[in-house]
């Protein structure tokens, strides 16, 4: 497709909302690829991640963001900063909310959206959990009184229901213009970053309570030999957490590595050797220097 083609539309679409409402699930569903990790715990996404959706005549560049919430720790402040920065310079904002749920957190986000002047589409996610579906109607009515949404779209990112309606609403609000990225490109993030995220996803899936929030993954080595060799370090904040990540006789880290390797092999379509190490970096989630070294931006 040539860049100058008449009628081609392109633009940036921010996905924002409270933690755990399904922003990353929604982006992955639209792309048909896993670009952003998902877990049942809040605050899974920590950085802005682009998901580039190129179709006939149009390119939508989605910006998945960390859930916006009340921040106490430094790391959370960086995450919220990443999310709010994503509101600037986009053509459309999609506010993802959970069907039948509304909280003070959603109100606080709406206040930020009012300042942007950008059209906001409400994606009312997880409608598969609503039964009977008629229960949605009063909720949608109420939503429309809270904000002057450009559109309200009930959908299920998990089941892939009604996504076309959302894409149609986005499409009509994008300006005409050439693609912003090459057509085959799926994200702005490196394979190295994505592999680190797939390991972090297993930490979120397999570790209990607060431990995942004290972990970070650094991919130290990424080499393509006859099979791809990846060395990664899992950072924790305290010795006691290191013991938890390792597990009795190293069983936990082994399980984390096994599942992460499967996910990485699927992504890279290649055989992978994955070696994980655990290292304590005292209090990194509250340390500006450590956070910047780990790629958190102010
Ligand atoms: N039932 C149901 N669950 C869903 C749906 N969409 C997402 N989920 C689940 O909701 C949880 C959170 O999904 P995520 O995509 O990680 O949510 P998020 O908004 O990106 O969360 P943060 O990155 O923490 O802000 C996961 O357990 C998903 O499987 C849906 O349409 N229906
Ligand atoms: Mg997410």
CSV table of C-alpha atoms and ligand atoms in Angstrom, one decimal:
chain,number,residue,atom,x,y,z
A,1,UNK,CA,0.0,0.0,0.0
A,2,UNK,CA,1.6,3.3,-1.0
A,3,UNK,CA,1.8,6.1,1.6
A,4,UNK,CA,0.0,8.6,-0.5
A,5,UNK,CA,-3.1,6.5,-1.1
A,6,UNK,CA,-6.2,8.6,-0.9
A,7,UNK,CA,-8.6,7.9,2.0
A,8,UNK,CA,-6.0,6.0,4.1
A,9,UNK,CA,-6.5,6.7,7.8
A,10,UNK,CA,-4.0,6.3,10.6
A,11,UNK,CA,-3.7,7.5,14.2
A,12,UNK,CA,-2.9,6.8,17.8
A,13,UNK,CA,-5.4,5.3,20.2
A,14,UNK,CA,-4.7,5.2,23.9
A,15,UNK,CA,-6.2,2.4,26.0
A,16,UNK,CA,-6.6,3.7,29.6
A,17,UNK,CA,-8.6,2.7,32.7
A,18,UNK,CA,-8.3,1.3,36.2
A,19,UNK,CA,-6.0,-1.6,36.8
A,20,UNK,CA,-7.4,-5.0,35.8
A,21,UNK,CA,-10.3,-3.9,33.6
A,22,UNK,CA,-8.9,-5.7,30.6
A,23,UNK,CA,-6.9,-3.1,28.6
A,24,UNK,CA,-4.1,-5.5,27.6
A,25,UNK,CA,-6.5,-8.3,26.9
A,26,UNK,CA,-8.4,-6.0,24.6
A,27,UNK,CA,-5.3,-4.9,22.7
A,28,UNK,CA,-4.1,-8.5,22.3
A,29,UNK,CA,-7.5,-9.5,21.0
A,30,UNK,CA,-7.6,-6.7,18.4
A,31,UNK,CA,-4.1,-7.6,17.2
A,32,UNK,CA,-4.6,-11.3,17.3
A,33,UNK,CA,-1.2,-11.6,18.9
A,34,UNK,CA,0.1,-11.4,22.4
A,35,UNK,CA,2.0,-8.2,22.7
A,36,UNK,CA,1.1,-7.2,26.3
A,37,UNK,CA,1.1,-9.6,29.2
A,38,UNK,CA,-2.1,-10.3,31.2
A,39,UNK,CA,-2.9,-11.5,34.6
A,40,UNK,CA,-5.8,-11.7,37.0
A,41,UNK,CA,-3.9,-9.3,39.3
A,42,UNK,CA,-4.1,-5.5,39.1
A,43,UNK,CA,-1.0,-3.5,37.9
A,44,UNK,CA,0.3,-6.1,35.6
A,45,UNK,CA,1.3,-3.6,32.8
A,46,UNK,CA,4.1,-1.3,33.8
A,47,UNK,CA,5.1,0.5,30.6
A,48,UNK,CA,3.4,2.0,27.6
A,49,UNK,CA,3.4,-0.7,24.9
A,50,UNK,CA,2.3,0.0,21.3
A,51,UNK,CA,0.2,-2.5,19.4
A,52,UNK,CA,0.1,-1.7,15.7
A,53,UNK,CA,-3.1,-2.8,13.9
A,54,UNK,CA,-2.6,-2.6,10.2
A,55,UNK,CA,-5.6,-3.4,8.0
A,56,UNK,CA,-6.8,-2.5,4.5
A,57,UNK,CA,-6.9,1.3,4.3
A,58,UNK,CA,-6.2,2.0,7.9
A,59,UNK,CA,-3.5,1.7,10.6
A,60,UNK,CA,-4.5,2.1,14.3
A,61,UNK,CA,-1.7,2.4,16.7
A,62,UNK,CA,-2.9,1.3,20.1
A,63,UNK,CA,-1.1,2.4,23.3
A,64,UNK,CA,-1.6,0.0,26.1
A,65,UNK,CA,-0.9,1.7,29.4
A,66,UNK,CA,-0.6,0.8,33.1
A,67,UNK,CA,-3.8,1.0,35.1
A,68,UNK,CA,-4.4,4.4,36.7
A,69,UNK,CA,-4.7,4.1,40.4
A,70,UNK,CA,-3.7,5.8,43.7
A,71,UNK,CA,0.1,5.6,43.9
A,72,UNK,CA,2.0,5.2,47.1
A,73,UNK,CA,5.2,3.6,45.9
A,74,UNK,CA,7.7,5.2,43.5
A,75,UNK,CA,7.3,2.5,40.9
A,76,UNK,CA,3.5,3.1,40.9
A,77,UNK,CA,4.1,6.8,40.4
A,78,UNK,CA,6.2,6.0,37.3
A,79,UNK,CA,3.6,3.7,36.0
A,80,UNK,CA,0.8,6.3,36.4
A,81,UNK,CA,3.0,8.9,34.8
A,82,UNK,CA,3.5,6.5,31.8
A,83,UNK,CA,-0.3,6.1,31.5
A,84,UNK,CA,-1.1,9.8,31.7
A,85,UNK,CA,1.6,10.7,29.3
A,86,UNK,CA,-0.1,8.4,26.8
A,87,UNK,CA,-3.1,10.7,26.8
A,88,UNK,CA,-1.2,13.4,25.0
A,89,UNK,CA,-1.0,13.6,21.2
A,90,UNK,CA,-3.4,10.7,20.6
A,91,UNK,CA,-6.4,10.9,18.2
A,92,UNK,CA,-8.8,8.8,20.2
A,93,UNK,CA,-8.9,7.7,23.8
A,94,UNK,CA,-10.6,4.4,24.7
A,95,UNK,CA,-11.6,4.3,28.4
A,96,UNK,CA,-11.9,0.7,29.4
A,97,UNK,CA,-14.3,0.1,32.3
A,98,UNK,CA,-15.8,-3.1,33.7
A,99,UNK,CA,-19.5,-3.8,33.0
A,100,UNK,CA,-21.7,-2.9,36.0
A,101,UNK,CA,-18.8,-1.6,38.0
A,102,UNK,CA,-18.0,2.0,38.7
A,103,UNK,CA,-15.7,3.3,41.4
A,104,UNK,CA,-14.1,6.4,42.6
A,105,UNK,CA,-11.0,5.3,40.6
A,106,UNK,CA,-13.0,5.6,37.4
A,107,UNK,CA,-14.2,9.1,38.4
A,108,UNK,CA,-10.7,10.2,39.0
A,109,UNK,CA,-9.7,9.0,35.5
A,110,UNK,CA,-12.6,10.9,34.0
A,111,UNK,CA,-11.4,14.1,35.6
A,112,UNK,CA,-8.0,13.7,33.8
A,113,UNK,CA,-9.8,12.9,30.5
A,114,UNK,CA,-11.9,16.1,30.7
A,115,UNK,CA,-8.7,18.1,30.4
A,116,UNK,CA,-7.5,16.5,27.1
A,117,UNK,CA,-10.3,17.6,24.7
A,118,UNK,CA,-9.7,14.3,22.8
A,119,UNK,CA,-12.7,12.2,21.9
A,120,UNK,CA,-13.2,9.4,24.4
A,121,UNK,CA,-14.9,6.1,23.6
A,122,UNK,CA,-16.1,4.0,26.6
A,123,UNK,CA,-15.4,0.3,26.1
A,124,UNK,CA,-17.5,-1.5,28.6
A,125,UNK,CA,-15.6,-4.7,29.0
A,126,UNK,CA,-16.4,-8.1,30.5
A,127,UNK,CA,-20.1,-8.2,29.4
A,128,UNK,CA,-19.8,-12.0,29.3
A,129,UNK,CA,-20.1,-11.8,33.1
A,130,UNK,CA,-23.4,-10.0,32.9
A,131,UNK,CA,-26.5,-12.1,33.0
A,132,UNK,CA,-29.1,-11.3,31.8
A,133,UNK,CA,-27.6,-8.8,29.4
A,134,UNK,CA,-30.5,-6.4,29.9
A,135,UNK,CA,-28.8,-5.5,33.2
A,136,UNK,CA,-26.3,-3.5,31.1
A,137,UNK,CA,-28.9,-0.9,29.9
A,138,UNK,CA,-29.2,1.1,33.1
A,139,UNK,CA,-25.4,1.0,33.5
A,140,UNK,CA,-24.9,2.4,30.0
A,141,UNK,CA,-27.5,5.1,30.7
A,142,UNK,CA,-25.6,6.0,33.8
A,143,UNK,CA,-22.3,6.1,32.1
A,144,UNK,CA,-23.6,8.5,29.5
A,145,UNK,CA,-24.6,11.0,32.2
A,146,UNK,CA,-21.1,10.9,33.7
A,147,UNK,CA,-19.2,12.1,30.6
A,148,UNK,CA,-19.8,13.2,27.1
A,149,UNK,CA,-18.5,10.0,25.5
A,150,UNK,CA,-18.1,9.9,21.8
A,151,UNK,CA,-19.5,6.4,21.9
A,152,UNK,CA,-20.3,3.6,24.3
A,153,UNK,CA,-19.4,0.1,23.2
A,154,UNK,CA,-20.2,-3.0,25.4
A,155,UNK,CA,-17.9,-5.8,24.6
A,156,UNK,CA,-16.0,-8.8,25.8
A,157,UNK,CA,-12.2,-8.7,25.2
A,158,UNK,CA,-11.9,-12.1,26.8
A,159,UNK,CA,-14.4,-13.7,24.4
A,160,UNK,CA,-13.7,-11.4,21.4
A,161,UNK,CA,-17.3,-10.1,21.3
A,162,UNK,CA,-18.3,-6.9,19.7
A,163,UNK,CA,-14.8,-5.7,18.9
A,164,UNK,CA,-15.8,-4.7,15.4
A,165,UNK,CA,-18.2,-2.1,16.8
A,166,UNK,CA,-15.3,-0.6,18.7
A,167,UNK,CA,-13.0,-0.6,15.7
A,168,UNK,CA,-15.7,1.1,13.6
A,169,UNK,CA,-16.1,3.8,16.2
A,170,UNK,CA,-12.3,4.4,16.4
A,171,UNK,CA,-11.9,4.3,12.6
A,172,UNK,CA,-14.4,7.1,11.9
A,173,UNK,CA,-12.5,9.4,14.3
A,174,UNK,CA,-9.0,8.9,12.8
A,175,UNK,CA,-7.6,11.5,10.5
A,176,UNK,CA,-6.6,10.8,6.9
A,177,UNK,CA,-2.9,10.2,6.7
A,178,UNK,CA,-0.2,7.6,5.8
A,179,UNK,CA,0.7,4.7,8.0
A,180,UNK,CA,2.8,5.7,11.0
A,181,UNK,CA,4.7,2.4,11.1
A,182,UNK,CA,5.8,-0.2,8.5
A,183,UNK,CA,2.9,-2.5,7.7
A,184,UNK,CA,4.4,-5.7,9.2
A,185,UNK,CA,5.4,-4.1,12.4
A,186,UNK,CA,3.4,-5.2,15.5
A,187,UNK,CA,4.9,-3.2,18.4
A,188,UNK,CA,7.6,-0.7,19.3
A,189,UNK,CA,9.1,-3.0,21.8
A,190,UNK,CA,12.1,-5.3,21.2
A,191,UNK,CA,11.9,-9.1,21.3
A,192,UNK,CA,14.2,-8.9,24.3
A,193,UNK,CA,11.7,-6.7,26.1
A,194,UNK,CA,8.8,-9.0,25.2
A,195,UNK,CA,10.7,-12.1,26.4
A,196,UNK,CA,11.3,-10.3,29.7
A,197,UNK,CA,7.6,-9.6,30.0
A,198,UNK,CA,6.7,-13.2,29.3
A,199,UNK,CA,8.9,-14.2,32.3
A,200,UNK,CA,7.4,-11.5,34.4
A,201,UNK,CA,3.9,-12.8,33.4
A,202,UNK,CA,4.8,-16.1,35.0
A,203,UNK,CA,5.9,-14.4,38.2
A,204,UNK,CA,2.4,-12.8,38.3
A,205,UNK,CA,0.8,-16.1,37.6
A,206,UNK,CA,2.8,-18.3,39.9
A,207,UNK,CA,3.8,-16.2,43.0
A,208,UNK,CA,1.3,-15.3,45.7
A,209,UNK,CA,0.4,-12.1,47.5
A,210,UNK,CA,2.7,-9.2,47.2
A,211,UNK,CA,5.8,-10.9,45.8
A,212,UNK,CA,5.1,-10.2,42.1
A,213,UNK,CA,5.1,-6.5,42.8
A,214,UNK,CA,8.6,-6.7,44.2
A,215,UNK,CA,10.0,-8.5,41.1
A,216,UNK,CA,11.4,-7.3,37.8
A,217,UNK,CA,13.0,-9.1,35.0
A,218,UNK,CA,16.2,-8.2,33.2
A,219,UNK,CA,17.2,-10.1,30.1
A,220,UNK,CA,20.9,-10.1,30.2
A,221,UNK,CA,21.8,-12.2,27.2
A,222,UNK,CA,19.9,-12.9,24.1
A,223,UNK,CA,21.9,-14.9,21.6
A,224,UNK,CA,20.8,-16.7,18.5
A,225,UNK,CA,22.8,-19.9,18.1
A,226,UNK,CA,21.4,-23.2,16.9
A,227,UNK,CA,18.8,-22.5,19.5
A,228,UNK,CA,18.1,-19.1,21.1
A,229,UNK,CA,19.8,-18.7,24.4
A,230,UNK,CA,18.4,-16.3,26.9
A,231,UNK,CA,19.8,-15.5,30.3
A,232,UNK,CA,17.5,-13.4,32.5
A,233,UNK,CA,17.7,-12.1,36.1
A,234,UNK,CA,14.7,-11.9,38.3
A,235,UNK,CA,15.1,-9.0,40.7
A,236,UNK,CA,13.5,-9.1,44.1
A,237,UNK,CA,13.6,-6.6,47.0
A,238,UNK,CA,14.6,-8.9,49.9
A,239,UNK,CA,16.3,-12.2,50.7
A,240,UNK,CA,13.0,-13.7,51.9
A,241,UNK,CA,11.5,-13.1,48.5
A,242,UNK,CA,14.4,-14.8,46.8
A,243,UNK,CA,13.6,-17.9,48.8
A,244,UNK,CA,10.0,-17.7,47.7
A,245,UNK,CA,10.9,-17.3,44.0
A,246,UNK,CA,13.3,-20.2,44.2
A,247,UNK,CA,10.8,-22.4,46.1
A,248,UNK,CA,11.6,-25.6,47.9
A,249,UNK,CA,14.5,-27.4,46.2
A,250,UNK,CA,14.2,-24.8,43.4
A,251,UNK,CA,10.9,-26.1,42.2
A,252,UNK,CA,9.1,-22.8,41.9
A,253,UNK,CA,11.8,-21.2,39.7
A,254,UNK,CA,11.9,-24.3,37.6
A,255,UNK,CA,8.1,-24.1,37.0
A,256,UNK,CA,8.3,-20.4,36.2
A,257,UNK,CA,11.1,-21.1,33.7
A,258,UNK,CA,9.3,-23.9,32.1
A,259,UNK,CA,6.1,-22.0,31.4
A,260,UNK,CA,8.0,-18.8,30.4
A,261,UNK,CA,10.1,-20.8,28.0
A,262,UNK,CA,7.0,-22.3,26.3
A,263,UNK,CA,5.6,-18.8,25.9
A,264,UNK,CA,8.8,-17.4,24.5
A,265,UNK,CA,9.2,-20.4,22.1
A,266,UNK,CA,5.7,-19.6,20.8
A,267,UNK,CA,6.5,-16.0,20.3
A,268,UNK,CA,9.9,-16.6,18.6
A,269,UNK,CA,8.8,-19.7,16.8
A,270,UNK,CA,12.1,-21.3,17.7
A,271,UNK,CA,13.6,-23.5,20.3
A,272,UNK,CA,14.9,-21.6,23.3
A,273,UNK,CA,17.2,-22.3,26.2
A,274,UNK,CA,16.2,-20.1,29.1
A,275,UNK,CA,18.3,-19.7,32.2
A,276,UNK,CA,16.9,-17.7,35.1
A,277,UNK,CA,18.8,-16.2,38.1
A,278,UNK,CA,17.4,-14.5,41.1
A,279,UNK,CA,19.2,-11.4,42.6
A,280,UNK,CA,18.2,-9.2,45.5
A,281,UNK,CA,18.3,-5.5,44.8
A,282,UNK,CA,17.2,-4.0,48.1
A,283,UNK,CA,14.2,-1.7,47.8
A,284,UNK,CA,14.3,-1.2,44.1
A,285,UNK,CA,10.6,-0.3,43.7
A,286,UNK,CA,11.2,2.8,45.8
A,287,UNK,CA,14.6,3.8,44.3
A,288,UNK,CA,14.6,6.4,41.5
A,289,UNK,CA,18.1,5.3,40.3
A,290,UNK,CA,17.2,1.7,40.1
A,291,UNK,CA,13.9,2.4,38.4
A,292,UNK,CA,15.5,4.5,35.7
A,293,UNK,CA,18.1,1.8,35.1
A,294,UNK,CA,15.3,-0.6,34.7
A,295,UNK,CA,13.7,1.5,32.0
A,296,UNK,CA,11.0,3.4,33.9
A,297,UNK,CA,10.7,6.9,32.5
A,298,UNK,CA,9.7,10.0,34.3
B,1,LIG,N1,-14.6,-12.5,32.1
B,1,LIG,C1,-13.8,-11.7,31.5
B,1,LIG,N2,-12.5,-11.5,31.9
B,1,LIG,C2,-11.7,-10.6,31.2
B,1,LIG,C3,-12.1,-10.0,30.0
B,1,LIG,N3,-11.1,-9.2,29.6
B,1,LIG,C4,-10.1,-9.4,30.5
B,1,LIG,N4,-10.5,-10.2,31.5
B,1,LIG,C5,-9.6,-10.7,32.6
B,1,LIG,O1,-9.3,-9.6,33.4
B,1,LIG,C6,-8.0,-9.7,34.0
B,1,LIG,C7,-7.2,-8.5,33.8
B,1,LIG,O2,-6.9,-8.4,32.4
B,1,LIG,P1,-5.7,-7.5,31.9
B,1,LIG,O3,-5.9,-7.4,30.4
B,1,LIG,O4,-4.4,-7.9,32.5
B,1,LIG,O5,-6.2,-6.1,32.5
B,1,LIG,P2,-5.4,-4.7,32.4
B,1,LIG,O6,-6.5,-3.6,32.4
B,1,LIG,O7,-4.4,-4.7,31.3
B,1,LIG,O8,-4.7,-4.6,33.8
B,1,LIG,P3,-3.4,-3.8,34.3
B,1,LIG,O9,-2.3,-4.0,33.3
B,1,LIG,O10,-3.1,-4.4,35.6
B,1,LIG,O11,-3.8,-2.4,34.4
B,1,LIG,C8,-7.4,-11.0,33.4
B,1,LIG,O12,-7.7,-12.1,34.3
B,1,LIG,C9,-8.2,-11.2,32.2
B,1,LIG,O13,-8.3,-12.5,31.7
B,1,LIG,C10,-13.5,-10.2,29.6
B,1,LIG,O14,-13.9,-9.7,28.6
B,1,LIG,N5,-14.2,-11.1,30.3
B,2,LIG,MG1,-2.4,-4.4,31.3
